[in-house]
Coordinates of C-alpha atoms in Angstrom, one line a residue:
Chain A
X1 CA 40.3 -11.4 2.7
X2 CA 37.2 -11.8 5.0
X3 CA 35.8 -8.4 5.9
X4 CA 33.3 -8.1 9.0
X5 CA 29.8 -6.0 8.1
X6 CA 27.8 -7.1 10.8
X7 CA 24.8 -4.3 8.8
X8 CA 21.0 -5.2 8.9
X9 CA 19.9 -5.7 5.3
X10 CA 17.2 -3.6 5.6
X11 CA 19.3 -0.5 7.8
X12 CA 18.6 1.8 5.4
X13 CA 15.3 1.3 5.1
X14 CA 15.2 1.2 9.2
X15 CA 16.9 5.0 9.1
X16 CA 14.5 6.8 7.0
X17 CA 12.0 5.6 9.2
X18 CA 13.8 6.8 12.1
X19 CA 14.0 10.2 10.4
X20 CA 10.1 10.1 9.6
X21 CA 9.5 8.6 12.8
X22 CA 11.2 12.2 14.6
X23 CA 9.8 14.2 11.8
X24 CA 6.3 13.2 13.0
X25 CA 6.9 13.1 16.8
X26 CA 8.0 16.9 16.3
X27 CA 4.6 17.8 15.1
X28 CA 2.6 15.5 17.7
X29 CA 1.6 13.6 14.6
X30 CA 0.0 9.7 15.6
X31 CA 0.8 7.9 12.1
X32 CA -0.6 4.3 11.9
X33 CA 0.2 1.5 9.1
X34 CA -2.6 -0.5 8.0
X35 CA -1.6 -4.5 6.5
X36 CA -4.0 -7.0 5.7
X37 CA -4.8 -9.4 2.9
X38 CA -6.4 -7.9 -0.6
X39 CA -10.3 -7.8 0.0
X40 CA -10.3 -7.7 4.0
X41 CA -11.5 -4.7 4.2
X42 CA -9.4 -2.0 4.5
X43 CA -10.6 0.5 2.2
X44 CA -14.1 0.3 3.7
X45 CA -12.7 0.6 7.2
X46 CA -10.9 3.6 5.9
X47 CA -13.9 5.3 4.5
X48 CA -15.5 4.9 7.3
X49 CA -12.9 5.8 9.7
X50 CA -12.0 9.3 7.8
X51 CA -16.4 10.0 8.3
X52 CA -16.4 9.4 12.2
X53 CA -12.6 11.4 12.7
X54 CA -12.8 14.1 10.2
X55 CA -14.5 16.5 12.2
X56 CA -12.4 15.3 15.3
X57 CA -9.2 15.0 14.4
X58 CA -7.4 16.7 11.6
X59 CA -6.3 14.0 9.2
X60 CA -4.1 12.7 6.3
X61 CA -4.1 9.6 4.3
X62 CA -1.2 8.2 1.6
X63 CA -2.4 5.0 0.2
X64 CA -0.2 2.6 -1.2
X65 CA -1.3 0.8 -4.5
X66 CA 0.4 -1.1 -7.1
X67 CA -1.1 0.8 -9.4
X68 CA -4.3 2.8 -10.2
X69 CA -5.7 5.7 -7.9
X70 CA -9.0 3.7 -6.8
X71 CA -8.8 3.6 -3.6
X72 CA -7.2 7.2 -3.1
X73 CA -10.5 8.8 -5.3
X74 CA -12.1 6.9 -2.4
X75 CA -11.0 9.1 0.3
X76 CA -10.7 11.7 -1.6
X77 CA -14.2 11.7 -2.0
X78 CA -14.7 12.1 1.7
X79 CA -12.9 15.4 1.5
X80 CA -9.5 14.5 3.4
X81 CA -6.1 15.0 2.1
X82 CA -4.9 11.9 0.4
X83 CA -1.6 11.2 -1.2
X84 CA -2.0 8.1 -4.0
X85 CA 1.6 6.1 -3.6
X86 CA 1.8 3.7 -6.8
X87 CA 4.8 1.2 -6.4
X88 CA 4.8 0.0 -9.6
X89 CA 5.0 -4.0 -8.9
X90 CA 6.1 -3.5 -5.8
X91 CA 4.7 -5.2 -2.8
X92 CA 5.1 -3.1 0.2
X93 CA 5.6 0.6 0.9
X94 CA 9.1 1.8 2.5
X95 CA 10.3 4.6 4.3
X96 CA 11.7 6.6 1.6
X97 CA 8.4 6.8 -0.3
X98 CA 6.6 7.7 2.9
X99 CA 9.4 10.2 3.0
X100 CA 8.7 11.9 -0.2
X101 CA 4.2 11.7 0.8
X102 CA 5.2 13.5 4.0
X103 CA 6.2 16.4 1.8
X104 CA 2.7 16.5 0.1
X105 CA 1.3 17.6 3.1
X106 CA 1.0 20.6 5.8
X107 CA 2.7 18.3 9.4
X108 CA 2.0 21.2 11.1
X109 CA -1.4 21.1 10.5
X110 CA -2.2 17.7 11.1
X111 CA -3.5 15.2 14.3
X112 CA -3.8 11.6 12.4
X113 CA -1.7 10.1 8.9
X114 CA -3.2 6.4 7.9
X115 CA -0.8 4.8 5.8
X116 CA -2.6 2.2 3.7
X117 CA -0.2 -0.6 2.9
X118 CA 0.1 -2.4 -0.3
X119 CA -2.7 -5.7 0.0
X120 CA -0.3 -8.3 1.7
X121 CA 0.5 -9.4 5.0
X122 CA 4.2 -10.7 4.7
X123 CA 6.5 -8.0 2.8
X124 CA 4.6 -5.1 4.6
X125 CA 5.6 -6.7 8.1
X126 CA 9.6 -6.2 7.4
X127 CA 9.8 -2.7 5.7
X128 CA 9.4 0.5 8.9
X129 CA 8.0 2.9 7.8
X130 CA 8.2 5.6 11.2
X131 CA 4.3 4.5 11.8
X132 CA 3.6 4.7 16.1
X133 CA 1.4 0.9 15.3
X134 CA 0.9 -1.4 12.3
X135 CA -3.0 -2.4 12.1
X136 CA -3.7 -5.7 10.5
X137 CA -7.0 -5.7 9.1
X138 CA -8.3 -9.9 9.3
X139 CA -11.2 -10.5 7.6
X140 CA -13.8 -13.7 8.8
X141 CA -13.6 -15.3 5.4
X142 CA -9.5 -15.7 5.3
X143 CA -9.9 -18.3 8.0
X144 CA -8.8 -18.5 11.3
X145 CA -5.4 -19.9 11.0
X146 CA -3.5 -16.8 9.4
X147 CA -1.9 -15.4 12.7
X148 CA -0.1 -18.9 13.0
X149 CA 0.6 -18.8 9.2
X150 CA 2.1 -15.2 9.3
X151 CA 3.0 -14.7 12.5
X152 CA 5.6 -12.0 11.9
X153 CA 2.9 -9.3 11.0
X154 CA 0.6 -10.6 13.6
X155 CA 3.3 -10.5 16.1
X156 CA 4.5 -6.8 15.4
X157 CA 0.9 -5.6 15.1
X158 CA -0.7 -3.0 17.7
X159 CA -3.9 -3.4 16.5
X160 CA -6.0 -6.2 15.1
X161 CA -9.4 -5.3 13.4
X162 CA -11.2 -8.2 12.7
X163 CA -13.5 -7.9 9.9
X164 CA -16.8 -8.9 8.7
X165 CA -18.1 -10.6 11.5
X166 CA -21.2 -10.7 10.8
X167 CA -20.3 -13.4 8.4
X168 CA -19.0 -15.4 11.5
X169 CA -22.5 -17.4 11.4
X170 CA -22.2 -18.6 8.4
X171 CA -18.5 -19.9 8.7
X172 CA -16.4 -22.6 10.8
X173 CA -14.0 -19.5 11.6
X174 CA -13.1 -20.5 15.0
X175 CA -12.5 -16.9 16.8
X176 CA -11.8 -19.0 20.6
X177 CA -8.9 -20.8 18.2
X178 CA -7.6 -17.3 16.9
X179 CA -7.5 -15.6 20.5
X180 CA -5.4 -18.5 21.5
X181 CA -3.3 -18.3 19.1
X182 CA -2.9 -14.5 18.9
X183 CA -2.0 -14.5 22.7
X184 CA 0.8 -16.7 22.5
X185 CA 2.1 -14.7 19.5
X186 CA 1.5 -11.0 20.6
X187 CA -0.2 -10.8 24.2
X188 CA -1.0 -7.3 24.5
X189 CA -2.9 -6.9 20.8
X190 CA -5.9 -5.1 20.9
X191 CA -8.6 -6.3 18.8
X192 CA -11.3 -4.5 17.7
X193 CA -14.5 -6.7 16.1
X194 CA -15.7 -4.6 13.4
X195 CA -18.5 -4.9 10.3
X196 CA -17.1 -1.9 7.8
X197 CA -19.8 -2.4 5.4
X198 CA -22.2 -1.6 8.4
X199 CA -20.0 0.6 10.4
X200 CA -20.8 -1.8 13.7
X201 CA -17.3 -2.1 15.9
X202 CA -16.0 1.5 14.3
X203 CA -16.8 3.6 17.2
X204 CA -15.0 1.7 19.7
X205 CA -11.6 1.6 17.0
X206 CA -12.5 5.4 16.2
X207 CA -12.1 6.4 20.1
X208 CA -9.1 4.2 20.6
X209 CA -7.7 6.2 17.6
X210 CA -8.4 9.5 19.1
X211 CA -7.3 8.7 22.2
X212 CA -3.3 7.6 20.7
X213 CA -3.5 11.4 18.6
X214 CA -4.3 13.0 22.0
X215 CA -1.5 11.2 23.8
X216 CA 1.1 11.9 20.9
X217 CA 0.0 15.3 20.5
X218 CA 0.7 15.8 24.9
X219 CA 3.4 14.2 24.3
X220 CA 5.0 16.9 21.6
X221 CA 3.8 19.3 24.5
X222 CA 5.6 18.4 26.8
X223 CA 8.8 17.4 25.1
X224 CA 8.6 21.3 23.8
X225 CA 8.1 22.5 27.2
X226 CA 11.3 21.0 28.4
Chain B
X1 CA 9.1 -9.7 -4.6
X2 CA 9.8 -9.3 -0.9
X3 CA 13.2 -11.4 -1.8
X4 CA 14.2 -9.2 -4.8
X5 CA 14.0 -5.7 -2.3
X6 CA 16.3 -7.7 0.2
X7 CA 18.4 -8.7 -2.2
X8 CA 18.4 -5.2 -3.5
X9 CA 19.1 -3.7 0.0
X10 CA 21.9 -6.2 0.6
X11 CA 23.8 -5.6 -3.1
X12 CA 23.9 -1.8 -1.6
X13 CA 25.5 -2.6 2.0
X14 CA 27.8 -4.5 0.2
X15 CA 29.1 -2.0 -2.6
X16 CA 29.9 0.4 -0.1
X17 CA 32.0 -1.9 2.2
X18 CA 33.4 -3.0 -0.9
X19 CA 34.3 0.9 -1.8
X20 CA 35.2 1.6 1.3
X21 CA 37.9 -1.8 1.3
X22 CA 38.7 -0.6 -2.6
X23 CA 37.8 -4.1 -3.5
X24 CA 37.3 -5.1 -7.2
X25 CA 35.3 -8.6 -6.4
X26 CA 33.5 -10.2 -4.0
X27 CA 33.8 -13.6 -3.7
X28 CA 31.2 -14.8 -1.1
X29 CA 28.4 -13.2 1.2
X30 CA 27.2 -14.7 4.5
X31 CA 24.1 -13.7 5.9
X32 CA 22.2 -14.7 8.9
X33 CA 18.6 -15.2 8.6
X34 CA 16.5 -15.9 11.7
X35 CA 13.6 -18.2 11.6
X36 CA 10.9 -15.1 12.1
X37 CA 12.5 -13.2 9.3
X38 CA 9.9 -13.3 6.0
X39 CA 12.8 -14.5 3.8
X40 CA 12.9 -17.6 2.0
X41 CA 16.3 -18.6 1.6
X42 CA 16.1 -20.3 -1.9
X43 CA 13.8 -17.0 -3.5
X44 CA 16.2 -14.5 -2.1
X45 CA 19.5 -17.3 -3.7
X46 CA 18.1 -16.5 -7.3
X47 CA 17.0 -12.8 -6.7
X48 CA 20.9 -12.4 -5.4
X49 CA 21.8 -13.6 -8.4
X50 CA 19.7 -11.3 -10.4
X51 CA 20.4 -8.6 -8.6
X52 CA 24.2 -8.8 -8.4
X53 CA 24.7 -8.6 -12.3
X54 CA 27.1 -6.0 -13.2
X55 CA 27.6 -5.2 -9.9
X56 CA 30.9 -5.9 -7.7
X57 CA 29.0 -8.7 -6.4
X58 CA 28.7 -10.6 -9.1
X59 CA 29.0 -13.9 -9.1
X60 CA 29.3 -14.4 -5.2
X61 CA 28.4 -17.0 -3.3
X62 CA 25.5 -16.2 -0.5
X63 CA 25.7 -18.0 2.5
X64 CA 22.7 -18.3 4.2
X65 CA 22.8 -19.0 7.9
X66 CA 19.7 -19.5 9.7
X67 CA 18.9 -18.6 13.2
X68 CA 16.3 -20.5 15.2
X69 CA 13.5 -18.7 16.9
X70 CA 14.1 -18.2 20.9
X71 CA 12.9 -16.1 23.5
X72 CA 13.2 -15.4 26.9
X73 CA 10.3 -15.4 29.8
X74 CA 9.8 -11.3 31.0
X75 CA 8.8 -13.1 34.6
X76 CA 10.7 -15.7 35.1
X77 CA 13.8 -15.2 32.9
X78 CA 14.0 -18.6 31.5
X79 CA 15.1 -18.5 27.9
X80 CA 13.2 -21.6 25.7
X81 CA 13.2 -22.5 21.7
X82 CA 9.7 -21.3 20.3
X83 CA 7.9 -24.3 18.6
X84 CA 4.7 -23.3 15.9
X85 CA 5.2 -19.6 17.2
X86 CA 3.3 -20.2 20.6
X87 CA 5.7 -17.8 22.9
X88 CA 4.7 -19.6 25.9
X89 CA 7.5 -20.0 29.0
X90 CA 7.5 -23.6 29.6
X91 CA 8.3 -23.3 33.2
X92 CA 5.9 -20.9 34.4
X93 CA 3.6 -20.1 31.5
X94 CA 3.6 -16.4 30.8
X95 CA 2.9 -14.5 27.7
X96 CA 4.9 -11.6 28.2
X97 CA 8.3 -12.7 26.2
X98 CA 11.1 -11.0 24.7
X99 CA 12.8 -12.7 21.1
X100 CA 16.5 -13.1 21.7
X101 CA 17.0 -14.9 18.5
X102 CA 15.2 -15.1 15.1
X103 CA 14.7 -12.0 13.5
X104 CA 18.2 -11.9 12.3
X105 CA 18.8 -10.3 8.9
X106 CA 22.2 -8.4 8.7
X107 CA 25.1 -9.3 6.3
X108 CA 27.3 -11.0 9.0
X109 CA 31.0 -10.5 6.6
X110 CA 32.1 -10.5 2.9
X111 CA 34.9 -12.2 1.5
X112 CA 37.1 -9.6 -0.9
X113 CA 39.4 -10.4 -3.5
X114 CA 42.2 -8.1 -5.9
X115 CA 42.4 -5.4 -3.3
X116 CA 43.7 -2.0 -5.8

């Protein structure tokens, strides 16, 4: 006997998200996922990111890892609440771990939560996590052709930071060739052209940042005032 | 790795239709993949496989159906077939596109067999 499903695979996955999605929209909370390749950047980015905000914004970080608690001693160093999410062989967060992180920290206390993905830019791009933007962090040296070779992520990105350009002189990375093909793929990405090492680019991504947490927490406002 | 967590998602849909349909075995699976979804068809045949041991599942046949990729133009309406991702209207060249086909990824029916 055929039996009709008609279920999205990953529906589950999509429902928890949906749950974390409300559970920070009650609390005005602007939650951003960041994907990139290992080595891009992200960490550095992150560091510096949590220096500029922490005195802004009031912020949270769960990063994801494999294994090890490198790159949460990182942030934790920087004196920010950071939950370390291991996933064991796994290649991408999902929803139900960001579930359990959320319950590590104080929502109602909180402006700005940076997720930290797992170092890959495929499996991160199908699992929701209830994040208001992915950021994919593209570093000089990957080359210009990855938005056309994994166009999914670059596609359902809000935010591209691209990375180490001051190495752009000493590379054939063709950036006319990767705005081209970006606009075809995701028109209205913002990019951001960063250094992290150097901090150069950060202030610009650091206001855009503040400026989402304002709008989600007016946002709660006014959805409480109604 | 990404194939083994589909394939896990998937042998949990289908348990509980199976519950719900008191079925004992499941003899096949279709699924419709679209061309944007990060799933390659022949990873996700073995991790199905794998994952399906011991489970009501086991030893069904996944049918893999494949979407292509399509949008449609947000100004001009005109729906095209994407070629090398450039989502590009070929009649009046905007940007601004919605996909109406190719992120597919939903178990589309099961086959059941030795209903209790």
């Amino acid at each position: 006997m055929e039996v009709k499903v008609g279920a999205r695979v990953l529906g589950a996955n999509e429902a928890v998200a949906g749950e974390n999605r409300q559970r920070l929209a009650a609390r005005g909370i602007y939650c951003i996922n960041i994907i990139s390749s290992p080595g891009a950047g992200k960490t550095t980015i992150l560091e510096k990111t949590v220096e500029i905000l922490k005195h802004k914004l009031r912020l949270a970080v769960i990063e994801g890892d494999i294994t090890t608690t490198l790159d949460a001693d990182r942030i934790s160093a920087h004196h920010v609440a950071v939950h370390q999410i291991n996933t064991f062989g796994g290649c991408h967060l999902d929803a139900r771990m960001i579930r359990r992180a959320l319950d590590e920290f104080d929502l109602s206390n909180l402006d700005l939560l940076i997720v930290e993905n797992v170092g890959n830019l495929i499996c991160p791009a199908d699992f929701e996590l209830g994040e208001d933007a992915k950021v994919v962090v593209l570093s000089v040296p990957e080359g210009d052709d990855k938005p056309v070779k994994y166009p999914v992520i670059f596609q359902r990105a809000g935010v591209l930071l691209l990375n180490k350009v001051d190495l752009l002189q000493h590379s054939n990375f063709d950036q006319a060739k990767m705005r081209r093909d970006l606009k075809r793929l995701n028109p209205d990405l913002v990019i951001h052209e960063t250094v992290a090492t150097t901090g150069q680019g950060l202030d610009q991504w650091c206001d855009w940042l503040v400026e989402q947490a304002k709008a989600k927490k007016a946002a709660m406002l006014r959805d409480e005032a109604k | 790795m990404h194939e083994l967590s589909i394939a896990q998602s998937m042998i949990e849909l289908i348990e509980s239709e199976a519950s719900r349909h008191a079925a004992r075995r499941i003899r096949k699976v279709r699924l419709v993949v679209g061309e944007m979804s990060a799933v390659v068809p022949e990873a996700l045949q073995f991790c199905f496989e794998v994952a399906s041991e011991g489970t009501v599942a086991e030893g069904a046949g996944l049918e893999i159906e494949k979407r292509p990729l399509k949008a449609r133009c947000k100004a001009c309406g005109r729906a095209f077939a994407v070629q090398d991702y450039a989502f590009i209207c070929p009649s009046c060249g905007g940007y601004h596109t919605e996909t109406i086909s190719g992120n597919e990824l939903y178990v589309d029916c099961i086959e059941i067999d030795d209903v209790e």
